[in-house]
Coordinates of C-alpha atoms and ligand atoms in Angstrom, one line a residue:
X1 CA -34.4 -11.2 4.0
X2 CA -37.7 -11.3 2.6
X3 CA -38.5 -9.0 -1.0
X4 CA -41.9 -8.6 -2.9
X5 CA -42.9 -9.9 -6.5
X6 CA -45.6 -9.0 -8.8
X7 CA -48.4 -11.9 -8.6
X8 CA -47.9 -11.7 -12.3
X9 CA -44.3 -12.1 -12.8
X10 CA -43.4 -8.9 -14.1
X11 CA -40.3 -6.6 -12.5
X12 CA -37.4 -7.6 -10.1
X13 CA -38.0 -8.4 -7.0
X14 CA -38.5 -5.2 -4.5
X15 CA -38.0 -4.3 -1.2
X16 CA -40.7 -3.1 1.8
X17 CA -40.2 0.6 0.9
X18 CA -40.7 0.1 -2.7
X19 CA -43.6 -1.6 -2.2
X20 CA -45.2 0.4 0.4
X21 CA -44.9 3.8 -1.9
X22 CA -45.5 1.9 -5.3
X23 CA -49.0 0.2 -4.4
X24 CA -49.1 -1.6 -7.3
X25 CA -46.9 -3.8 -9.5
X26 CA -46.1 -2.5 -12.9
X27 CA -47.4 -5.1 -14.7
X28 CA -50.9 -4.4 -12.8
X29 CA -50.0 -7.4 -10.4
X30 CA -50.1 -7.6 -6.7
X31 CA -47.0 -7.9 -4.6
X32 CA -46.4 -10.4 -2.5
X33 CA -43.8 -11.4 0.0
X34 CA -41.2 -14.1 -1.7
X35 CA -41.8 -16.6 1.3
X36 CA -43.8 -16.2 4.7
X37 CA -41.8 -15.5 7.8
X38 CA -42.7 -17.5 10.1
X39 CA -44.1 -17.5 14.2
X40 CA -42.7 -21.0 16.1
X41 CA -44.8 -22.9 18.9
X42 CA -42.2 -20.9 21.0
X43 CA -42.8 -17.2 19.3
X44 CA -46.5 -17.6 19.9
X45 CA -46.0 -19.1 23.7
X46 CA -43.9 -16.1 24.2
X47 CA -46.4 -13.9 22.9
X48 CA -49.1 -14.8 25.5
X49 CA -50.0 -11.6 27.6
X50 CA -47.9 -9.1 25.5
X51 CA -49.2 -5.7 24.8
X52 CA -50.4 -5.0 21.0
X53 CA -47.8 -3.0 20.0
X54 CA -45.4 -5.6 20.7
X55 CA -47.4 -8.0 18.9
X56 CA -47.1 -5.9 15.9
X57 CA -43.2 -5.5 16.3
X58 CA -43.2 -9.2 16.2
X59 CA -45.3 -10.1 13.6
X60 CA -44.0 -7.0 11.5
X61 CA -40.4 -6.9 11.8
X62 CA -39.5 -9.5 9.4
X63 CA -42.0 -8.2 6.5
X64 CA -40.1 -4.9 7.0
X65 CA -36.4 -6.3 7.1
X66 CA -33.8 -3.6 7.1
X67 CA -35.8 -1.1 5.4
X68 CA -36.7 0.6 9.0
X69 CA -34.5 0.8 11.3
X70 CA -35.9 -1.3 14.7
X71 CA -36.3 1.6 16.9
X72 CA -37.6 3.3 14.4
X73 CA -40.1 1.1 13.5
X74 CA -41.0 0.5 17.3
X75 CA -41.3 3.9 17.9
X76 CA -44.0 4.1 14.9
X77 CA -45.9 1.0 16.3
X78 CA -46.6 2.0 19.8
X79 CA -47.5 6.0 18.8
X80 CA -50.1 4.1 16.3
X81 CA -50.9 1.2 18.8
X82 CA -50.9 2.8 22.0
X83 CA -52.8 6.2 21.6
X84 CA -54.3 6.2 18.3
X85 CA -56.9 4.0 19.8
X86 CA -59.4 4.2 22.8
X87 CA -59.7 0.9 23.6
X88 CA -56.3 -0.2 25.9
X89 CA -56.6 -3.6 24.6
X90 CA -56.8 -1.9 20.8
X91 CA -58.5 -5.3 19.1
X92 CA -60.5 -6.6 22.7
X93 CA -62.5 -9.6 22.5
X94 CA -66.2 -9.5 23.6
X95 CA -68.1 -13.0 24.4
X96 CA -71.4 -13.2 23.4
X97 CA -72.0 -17.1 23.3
X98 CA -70.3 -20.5 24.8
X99 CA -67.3 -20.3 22.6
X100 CA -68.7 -17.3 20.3
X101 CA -66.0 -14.4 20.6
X102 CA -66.4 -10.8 18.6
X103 CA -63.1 -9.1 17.9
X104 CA -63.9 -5.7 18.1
X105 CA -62.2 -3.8 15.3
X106 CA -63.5 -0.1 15.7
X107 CA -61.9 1.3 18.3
X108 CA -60.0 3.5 15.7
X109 CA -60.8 7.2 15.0
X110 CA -63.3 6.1 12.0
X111 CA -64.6 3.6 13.9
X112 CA -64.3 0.9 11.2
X113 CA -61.3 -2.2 11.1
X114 CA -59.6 0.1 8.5
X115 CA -57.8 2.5 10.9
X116 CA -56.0 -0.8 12.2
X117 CA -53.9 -0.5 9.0
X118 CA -53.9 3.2 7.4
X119 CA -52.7 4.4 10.9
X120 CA -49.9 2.5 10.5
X121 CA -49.5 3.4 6.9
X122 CA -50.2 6.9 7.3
X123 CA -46.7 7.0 9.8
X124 CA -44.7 4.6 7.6
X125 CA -45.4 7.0 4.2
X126 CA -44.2 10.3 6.2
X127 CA -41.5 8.6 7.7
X128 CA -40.2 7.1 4.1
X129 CA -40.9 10.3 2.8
X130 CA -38.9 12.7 4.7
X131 CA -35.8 10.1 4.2
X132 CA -36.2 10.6 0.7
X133 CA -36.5 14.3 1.1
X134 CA -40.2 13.8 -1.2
X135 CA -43.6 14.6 -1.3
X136 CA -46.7 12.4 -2.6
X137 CA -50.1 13.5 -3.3
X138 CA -52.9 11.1 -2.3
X139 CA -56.1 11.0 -4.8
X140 CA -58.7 8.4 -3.9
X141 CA -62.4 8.1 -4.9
X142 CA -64.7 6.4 -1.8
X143 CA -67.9 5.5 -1.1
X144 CA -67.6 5.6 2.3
X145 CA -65.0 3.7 4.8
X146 CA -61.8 3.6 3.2
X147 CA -61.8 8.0 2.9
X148 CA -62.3 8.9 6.0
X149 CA -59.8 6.0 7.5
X150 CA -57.4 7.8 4.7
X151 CA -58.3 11.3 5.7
X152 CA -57.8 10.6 9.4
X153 CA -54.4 8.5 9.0
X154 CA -52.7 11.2 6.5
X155 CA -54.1 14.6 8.2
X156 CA -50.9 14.9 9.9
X157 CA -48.5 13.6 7.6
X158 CA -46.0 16.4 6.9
X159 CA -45.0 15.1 3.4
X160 CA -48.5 14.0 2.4
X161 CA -51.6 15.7 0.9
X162 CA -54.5 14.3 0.6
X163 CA -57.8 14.7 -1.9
X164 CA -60.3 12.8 -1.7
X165 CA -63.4 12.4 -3.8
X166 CA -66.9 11.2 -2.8
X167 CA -69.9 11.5 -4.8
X168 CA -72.3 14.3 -3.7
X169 CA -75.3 13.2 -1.7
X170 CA -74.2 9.6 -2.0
X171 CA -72.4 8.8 1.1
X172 CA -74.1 8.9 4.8
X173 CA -74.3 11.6 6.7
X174 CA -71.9 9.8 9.2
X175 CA -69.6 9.2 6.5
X176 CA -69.8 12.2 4.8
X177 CA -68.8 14.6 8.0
X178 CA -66.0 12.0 9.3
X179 CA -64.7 13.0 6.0
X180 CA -65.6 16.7 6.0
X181 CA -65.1 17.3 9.7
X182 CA -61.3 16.9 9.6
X183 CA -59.9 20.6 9.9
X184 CA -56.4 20.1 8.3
X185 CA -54.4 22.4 5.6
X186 CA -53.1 18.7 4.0
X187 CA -56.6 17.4 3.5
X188 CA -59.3 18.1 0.6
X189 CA -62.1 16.7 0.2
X190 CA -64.2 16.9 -3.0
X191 CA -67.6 16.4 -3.7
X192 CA -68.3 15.2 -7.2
X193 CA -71.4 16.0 -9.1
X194 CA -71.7 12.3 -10.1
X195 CA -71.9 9.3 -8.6
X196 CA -68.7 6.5 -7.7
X197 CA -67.9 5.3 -10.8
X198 CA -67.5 8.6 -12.0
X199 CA -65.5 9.3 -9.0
X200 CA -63.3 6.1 -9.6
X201 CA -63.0 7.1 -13.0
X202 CA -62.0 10.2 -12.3
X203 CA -58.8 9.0 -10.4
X204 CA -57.7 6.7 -13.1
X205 CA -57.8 9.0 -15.7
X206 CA -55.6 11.2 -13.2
X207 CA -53.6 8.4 -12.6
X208 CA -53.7 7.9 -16.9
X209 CA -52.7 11.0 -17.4
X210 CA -48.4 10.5 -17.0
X211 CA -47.6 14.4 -17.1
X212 CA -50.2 15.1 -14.2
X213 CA -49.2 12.5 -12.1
X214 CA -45.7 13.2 -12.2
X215 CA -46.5 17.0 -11.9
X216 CA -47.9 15.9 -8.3
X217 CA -46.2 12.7 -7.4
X218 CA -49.6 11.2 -7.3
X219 CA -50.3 7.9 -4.7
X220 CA -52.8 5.9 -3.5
X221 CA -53.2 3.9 -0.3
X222 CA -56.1 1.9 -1.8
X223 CA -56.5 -1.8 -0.2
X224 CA -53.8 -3.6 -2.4
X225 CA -51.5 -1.6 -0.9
X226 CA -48.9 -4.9 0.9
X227 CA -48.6 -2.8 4.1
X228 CA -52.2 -3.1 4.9
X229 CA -52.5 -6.9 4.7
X230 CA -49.4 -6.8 6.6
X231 CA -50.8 -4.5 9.1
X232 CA -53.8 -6.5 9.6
X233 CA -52.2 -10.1 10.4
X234 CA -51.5 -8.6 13.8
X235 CA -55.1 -8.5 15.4
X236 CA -55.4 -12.5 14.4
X237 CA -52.1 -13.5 16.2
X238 CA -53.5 -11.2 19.3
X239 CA -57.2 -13.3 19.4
X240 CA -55.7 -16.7 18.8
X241 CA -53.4 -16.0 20.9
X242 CA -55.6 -14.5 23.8
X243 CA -57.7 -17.9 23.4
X244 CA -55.0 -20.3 23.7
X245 CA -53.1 -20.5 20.9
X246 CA -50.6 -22.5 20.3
X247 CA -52.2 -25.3 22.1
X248 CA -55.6 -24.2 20.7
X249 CA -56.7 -24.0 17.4
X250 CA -59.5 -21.0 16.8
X251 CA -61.7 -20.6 13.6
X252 CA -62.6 -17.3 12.1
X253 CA -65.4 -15.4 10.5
X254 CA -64.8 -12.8 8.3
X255 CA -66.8 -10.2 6.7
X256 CA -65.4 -9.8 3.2
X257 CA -65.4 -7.7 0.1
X258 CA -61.7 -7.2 -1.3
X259 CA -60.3 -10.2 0.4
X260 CA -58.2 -7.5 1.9
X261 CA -58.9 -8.6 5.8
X262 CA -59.1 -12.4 5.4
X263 CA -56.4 -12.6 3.3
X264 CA -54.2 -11.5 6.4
X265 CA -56.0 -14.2 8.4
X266 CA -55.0 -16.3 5.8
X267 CA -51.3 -14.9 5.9
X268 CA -51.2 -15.3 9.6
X269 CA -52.1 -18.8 8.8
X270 CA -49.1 -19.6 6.5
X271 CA -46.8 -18.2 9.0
X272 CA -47.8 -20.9 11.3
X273 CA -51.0 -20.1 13.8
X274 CA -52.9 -22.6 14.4
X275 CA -56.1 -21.8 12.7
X276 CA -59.5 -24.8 12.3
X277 CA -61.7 -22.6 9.6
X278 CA -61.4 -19.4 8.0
X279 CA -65.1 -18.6 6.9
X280 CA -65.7 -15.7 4.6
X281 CA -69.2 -14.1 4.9
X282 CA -70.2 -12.2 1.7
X283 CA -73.8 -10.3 0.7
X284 CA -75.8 -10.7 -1.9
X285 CA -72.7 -9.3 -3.9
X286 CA -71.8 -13.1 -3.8
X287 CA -68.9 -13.4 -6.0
X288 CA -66.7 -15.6 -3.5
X289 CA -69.0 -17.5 -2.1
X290 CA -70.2 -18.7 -5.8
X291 CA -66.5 -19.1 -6.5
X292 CA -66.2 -21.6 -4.0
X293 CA -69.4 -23.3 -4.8
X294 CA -68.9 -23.3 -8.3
X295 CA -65.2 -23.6 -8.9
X296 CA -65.9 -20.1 -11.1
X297 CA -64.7 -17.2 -10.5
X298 CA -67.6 -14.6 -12.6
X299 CA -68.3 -11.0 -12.1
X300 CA -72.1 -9.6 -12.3
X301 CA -73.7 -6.5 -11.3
X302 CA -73.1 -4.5 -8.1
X303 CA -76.4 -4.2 -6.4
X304 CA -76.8 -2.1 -3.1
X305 CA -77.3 -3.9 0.2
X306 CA -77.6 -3.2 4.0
X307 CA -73.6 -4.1 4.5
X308 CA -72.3 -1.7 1.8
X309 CA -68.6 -1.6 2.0
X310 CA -68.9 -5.2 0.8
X311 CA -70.8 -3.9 -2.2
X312 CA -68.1 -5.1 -4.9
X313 CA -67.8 -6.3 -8.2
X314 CA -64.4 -8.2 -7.9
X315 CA -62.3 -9.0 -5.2
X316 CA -58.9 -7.8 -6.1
X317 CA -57.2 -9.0 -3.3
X318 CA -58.0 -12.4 -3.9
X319 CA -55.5 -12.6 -6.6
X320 CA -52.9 -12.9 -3.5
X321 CA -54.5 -16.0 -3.0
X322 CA -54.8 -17.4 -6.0
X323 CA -51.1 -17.2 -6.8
X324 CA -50.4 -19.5 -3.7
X325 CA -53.1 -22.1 -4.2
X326 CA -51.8 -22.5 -8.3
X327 CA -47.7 -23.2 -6.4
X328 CA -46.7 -19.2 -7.2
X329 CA -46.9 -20.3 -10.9
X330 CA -47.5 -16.7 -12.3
X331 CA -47.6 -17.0 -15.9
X332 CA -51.1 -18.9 -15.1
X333 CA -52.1 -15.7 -12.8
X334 CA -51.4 -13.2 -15.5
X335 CA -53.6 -15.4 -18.0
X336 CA -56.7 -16.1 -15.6
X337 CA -57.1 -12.2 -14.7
X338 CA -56.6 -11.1 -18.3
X339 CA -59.9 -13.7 -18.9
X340 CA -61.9 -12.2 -16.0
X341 CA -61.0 -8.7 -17.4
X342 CA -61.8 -9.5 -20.8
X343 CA -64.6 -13.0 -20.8
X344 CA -65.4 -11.4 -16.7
X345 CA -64.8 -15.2 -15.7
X346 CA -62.1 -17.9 -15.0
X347 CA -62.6 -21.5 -14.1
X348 CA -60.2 -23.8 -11.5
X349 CA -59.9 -27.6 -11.8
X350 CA -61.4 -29.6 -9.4
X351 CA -58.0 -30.4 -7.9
X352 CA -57.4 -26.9 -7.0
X353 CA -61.0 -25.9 -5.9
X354 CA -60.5 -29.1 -3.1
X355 CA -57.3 -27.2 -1.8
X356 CA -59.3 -23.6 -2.0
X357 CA -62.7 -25.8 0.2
X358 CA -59.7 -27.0 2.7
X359 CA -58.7 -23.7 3.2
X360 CA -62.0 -21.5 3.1
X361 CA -65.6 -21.9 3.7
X362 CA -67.7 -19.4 2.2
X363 CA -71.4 -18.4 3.0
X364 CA -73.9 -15.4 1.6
X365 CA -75.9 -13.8 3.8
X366 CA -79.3 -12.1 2.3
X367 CA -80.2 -8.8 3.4
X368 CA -83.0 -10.4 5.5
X369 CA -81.0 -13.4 7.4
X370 CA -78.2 -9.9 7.8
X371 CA -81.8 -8.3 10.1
X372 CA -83.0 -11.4 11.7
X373 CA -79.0 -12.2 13.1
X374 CA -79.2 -8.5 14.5
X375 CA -82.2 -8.3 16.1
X376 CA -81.8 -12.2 17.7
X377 CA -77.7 -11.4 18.8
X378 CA -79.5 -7.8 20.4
X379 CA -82.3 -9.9 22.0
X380 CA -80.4 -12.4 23.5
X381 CA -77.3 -10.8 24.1
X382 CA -77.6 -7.3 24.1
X383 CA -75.1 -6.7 21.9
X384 CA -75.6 -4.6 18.7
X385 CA -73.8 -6.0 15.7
X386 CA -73.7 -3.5 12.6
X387 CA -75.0 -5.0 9.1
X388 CA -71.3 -6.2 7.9
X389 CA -70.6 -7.7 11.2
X390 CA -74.1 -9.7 11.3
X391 CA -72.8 -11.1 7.9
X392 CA -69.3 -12.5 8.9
X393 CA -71.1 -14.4 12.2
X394 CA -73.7 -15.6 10.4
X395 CA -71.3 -16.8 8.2
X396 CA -69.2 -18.4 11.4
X397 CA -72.2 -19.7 12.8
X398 CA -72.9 -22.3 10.4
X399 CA -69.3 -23.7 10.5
X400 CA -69.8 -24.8 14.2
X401 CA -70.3 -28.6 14.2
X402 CA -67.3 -28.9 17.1
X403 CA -68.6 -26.4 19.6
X404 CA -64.9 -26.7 21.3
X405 CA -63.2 -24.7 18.7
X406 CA -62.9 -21.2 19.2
X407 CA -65.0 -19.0 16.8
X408 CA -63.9 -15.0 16.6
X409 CA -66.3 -13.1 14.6
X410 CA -64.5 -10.0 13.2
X411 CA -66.5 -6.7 14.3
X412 CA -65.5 -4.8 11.2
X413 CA -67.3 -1.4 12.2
X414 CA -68.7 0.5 15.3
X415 CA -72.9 -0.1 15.0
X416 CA -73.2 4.0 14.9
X417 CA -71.7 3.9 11.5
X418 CA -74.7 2.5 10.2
X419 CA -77.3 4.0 12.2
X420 CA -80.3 3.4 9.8
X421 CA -79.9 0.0 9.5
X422 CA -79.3 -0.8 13.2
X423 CA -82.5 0.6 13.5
X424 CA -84.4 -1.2 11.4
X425 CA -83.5 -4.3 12.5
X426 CA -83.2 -3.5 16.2
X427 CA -85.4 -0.7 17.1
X428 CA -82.4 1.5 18.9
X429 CA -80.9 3.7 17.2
X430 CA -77.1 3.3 18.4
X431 CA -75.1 6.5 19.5
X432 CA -71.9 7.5 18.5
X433 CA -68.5 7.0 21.2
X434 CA -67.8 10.4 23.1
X435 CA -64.5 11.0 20.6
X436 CA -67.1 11.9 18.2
X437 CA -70.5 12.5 19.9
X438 CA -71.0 16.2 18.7
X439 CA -69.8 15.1 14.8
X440 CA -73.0 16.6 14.2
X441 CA -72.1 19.9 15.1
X442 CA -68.6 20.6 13.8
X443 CA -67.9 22.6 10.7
X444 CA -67.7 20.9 7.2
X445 CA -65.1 21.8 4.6
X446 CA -65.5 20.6 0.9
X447 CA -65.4 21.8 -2.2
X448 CA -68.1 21.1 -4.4
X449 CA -67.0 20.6 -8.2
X450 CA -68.8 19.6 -11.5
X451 CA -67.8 15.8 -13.4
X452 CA -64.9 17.6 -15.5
X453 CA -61.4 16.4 -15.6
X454 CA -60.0 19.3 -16.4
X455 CA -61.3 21.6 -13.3
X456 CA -60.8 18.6 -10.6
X457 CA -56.6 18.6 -11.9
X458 CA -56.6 22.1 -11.8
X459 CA -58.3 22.4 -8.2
X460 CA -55.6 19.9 -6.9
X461 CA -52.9 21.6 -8.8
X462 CA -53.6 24.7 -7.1
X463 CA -54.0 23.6 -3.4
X464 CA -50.8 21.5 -3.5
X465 CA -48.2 22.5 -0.9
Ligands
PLP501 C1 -63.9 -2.6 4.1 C2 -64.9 -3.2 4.9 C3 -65.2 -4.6 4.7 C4 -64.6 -5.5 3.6 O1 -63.3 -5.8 3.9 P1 -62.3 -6.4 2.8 O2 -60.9 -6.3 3.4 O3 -62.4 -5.4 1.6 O4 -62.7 -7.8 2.5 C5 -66.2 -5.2 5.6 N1 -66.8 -4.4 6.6 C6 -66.5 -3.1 6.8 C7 -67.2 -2.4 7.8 C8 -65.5 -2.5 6.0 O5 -65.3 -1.2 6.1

């Protein structure tokens, strides 16, 4: 049976539950499983026509073990898979060129890849929960995607509340009110006078502060959480599958910021789909694809661009990775992120960056290029890519010197999420799907509260069940 360790060594070895309430690993590492379970030629065959939810069971079950129990766990997968989201197919494949697939990932209530996983996270915290007979709160500081995904998975969580902070102003107004909108006595959402960092800040000095956090059996579901990569492998098994896999091999794109989504495509990978490339498409916000260039790992400024839930400084997930590319040898990991947190860099051999270049490619995409690949996809296609989206193809496209592989470009959020640039680089101004059409008209609830530790513990304190 398969249990998690810390990417840095630390702890014993847990099991799903742990991991799934814990987040993180004491010693600030990332867990991972101890091996990777793993799909035969005959697992995937068998998989061929099978409806998503079963999929998930599949893929799922063994990263799970005996924590669940299997109806249980069934039961949670096809409430999640097969009415949570509004497109029968939940992850359907569009074709927009001779061997060009999108897999469209936003047909989830925030329209954005996230729901795929904090659905399923959402159910699998209440459930743990209520077999403990405990109660979390959920603090989290966003700029955008990840807190309304959060909001929307936890809103009906019986053992859960939920606060979460945005900057005021500083979001979209899409964002903001798929945040805001939600009218549930679990959720709070708080605008900070400030701007993210201060909201980020914020949370970690809650987290910081040992007597508060116990007082409110504070949690996170932030994107290191296991349960999420493990959530997300599904959707690649489903695409591969769908275009021939085993006999097939397919490559795909990837938007990326955190490493959080191609990492799974990665997992799915090491538990034995067939897979040619796995191309990660990053901004200007080019920290992996210098990586790979350069063999350097080196954080620099966040600057704002059109795709900006890729805005990051460092990829956290990719620490995941790194632990299997240096053989698991996590002594090394604890030493190379202690110099990126203290020097903001660390340097791989040349050895290990050919490994790294077998098993990625890596391309940035500029702001402009991100325009030109929307407006050319709309004008000879028709079909409207949204910024991040335009930055994972173009990232695909330049991988494609055997035009008989497969490529599936990941469609990581609906275009209506990013109305303003859509526009720009398209000249339509894309509408939002019915389920949210009159977002514009529902009631907002927030609480508006100054930059002040003190007054942001005692609000939370205060509206705990
Ligand atoms: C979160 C997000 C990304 C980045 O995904 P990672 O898993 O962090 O690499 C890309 N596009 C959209 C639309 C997102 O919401």
């Amino acid at each position: 049976m398969i249990s998690y360790i810390s990417t840095r060594g630390g702890g014993s070895p847990q099991s799903f539950t742990d991991v799934l309430l814990k987040g993180l690993a004491p010693d600030g590492g990332l867990y991972i499983p101890d091996e990777w379970p793993q799909l035969s030629t005959e697992d995937l065959r068998g998989l061929s026509g099978v409806p998503y939810a079963d999929v998930a069971y599949k893929v799922i079950a063994p990263f799970v073990g005996s924590d669940i129990e299997t109806p249980v766990l069934k039961r949670i997968l096809s409430e999640v898979y097969q009415g949570g989201f509004s497109h029968a197919a939940v992850a359907p494949l569009v074709q927009i060129a001779p061997n060009v697939w999108m897999m469209e990932l936003f047909h989830g209530p925030t329209l954005a890849f996230k729901d795929y996983a904090l659905q399923l996270l959402g159910r699998l915290f209440d459930h743990v929960l209520e077999q403990r007979n405990e109660r979390v709160t959920i603090v989290g500081a966003t700029s955008g995607d990840t807190g309304s995904a959060a909001i929307e998975a936890c809103k009906g969580c019986k053992n859960i509340d939920i606060f979460i902070l945005h900057p005021e102003g500083c979001t979209s107004e899409v964002q903001r009110r798929q945040m805001t909108t939600i009218d549930a006595p679990n959720v709070h959402n708080i605008a900070l006078k400030g701007n993210f960092d201060d909201c980020q800040n914020m949370v970690k000095s809650m987290f910081g502060d040992e007597t508060f956090r116990n007082d409110i059996n504070m949690s996170a579901v932030n994107s290191i959480n296991w349960a999420r990569i493990m959530a997300q492998i599904v959707y690649y098994v489903t695409a591969a599958v769908a275009l021939g896999s085993p006999s097939r091999k397919v490559s795909f794109a990837v938007p990326t910021g955190n490493f959080g989504n191609v990492y799974a495509a990665y997992a799915a990978r090491q538990m034995g789909l067939p897979m040619k490339r796995l191309v990660i498409g990053s901004n200007r916000n080019d920290i992996l694809t210098r990586f790979f260039e350069t063999g350097s790992m080196k954080t620099g400024s966040v600057e704002p661009s059109l795709s900006p839930s890729m805005d990051i400084q460092i990829s956290s997930n990719f620490e995941r990775y790194l632990c299997d590319l240096l053989g698991r040898d996590t002594k090394n990991i604890a030493l190379l992120m202690k110099s990126l947190k203290e020097k903001g860099a660390f340097t791989l051999n040349t050895d290990v960056m050919q490994r790294a270049r077998d098993e990625f490619d890596a391309f940035r995409c500029t702001d402009e290029q991100t325009k030109g690949l929307m407006k050319a996809c709309y004008a000879e296609t028709g079909y409207i890519l949204d910024p991040h989206t335009a930055v994972g193809l173009n990232a695909g496209m330049q991988v494609r010197e055997d035009p008989t592989i497969p490529l599936v470009a990941l469609g990581c959020a609906h275009p209506s999420k990013f109305p303003d640039a859509v526009e720009a680089a398209i000249g339509v101004r894309p509408e939002l799907p019915p389920h949210l059409a009159d977002l514009y008209e529902r009631t907002e609830h927030l609480t508006s509260l100054p930059n002040d530790l003190k007054k942001v513990q005692d609000f939370i304190k205060q509206n705990i069940k």
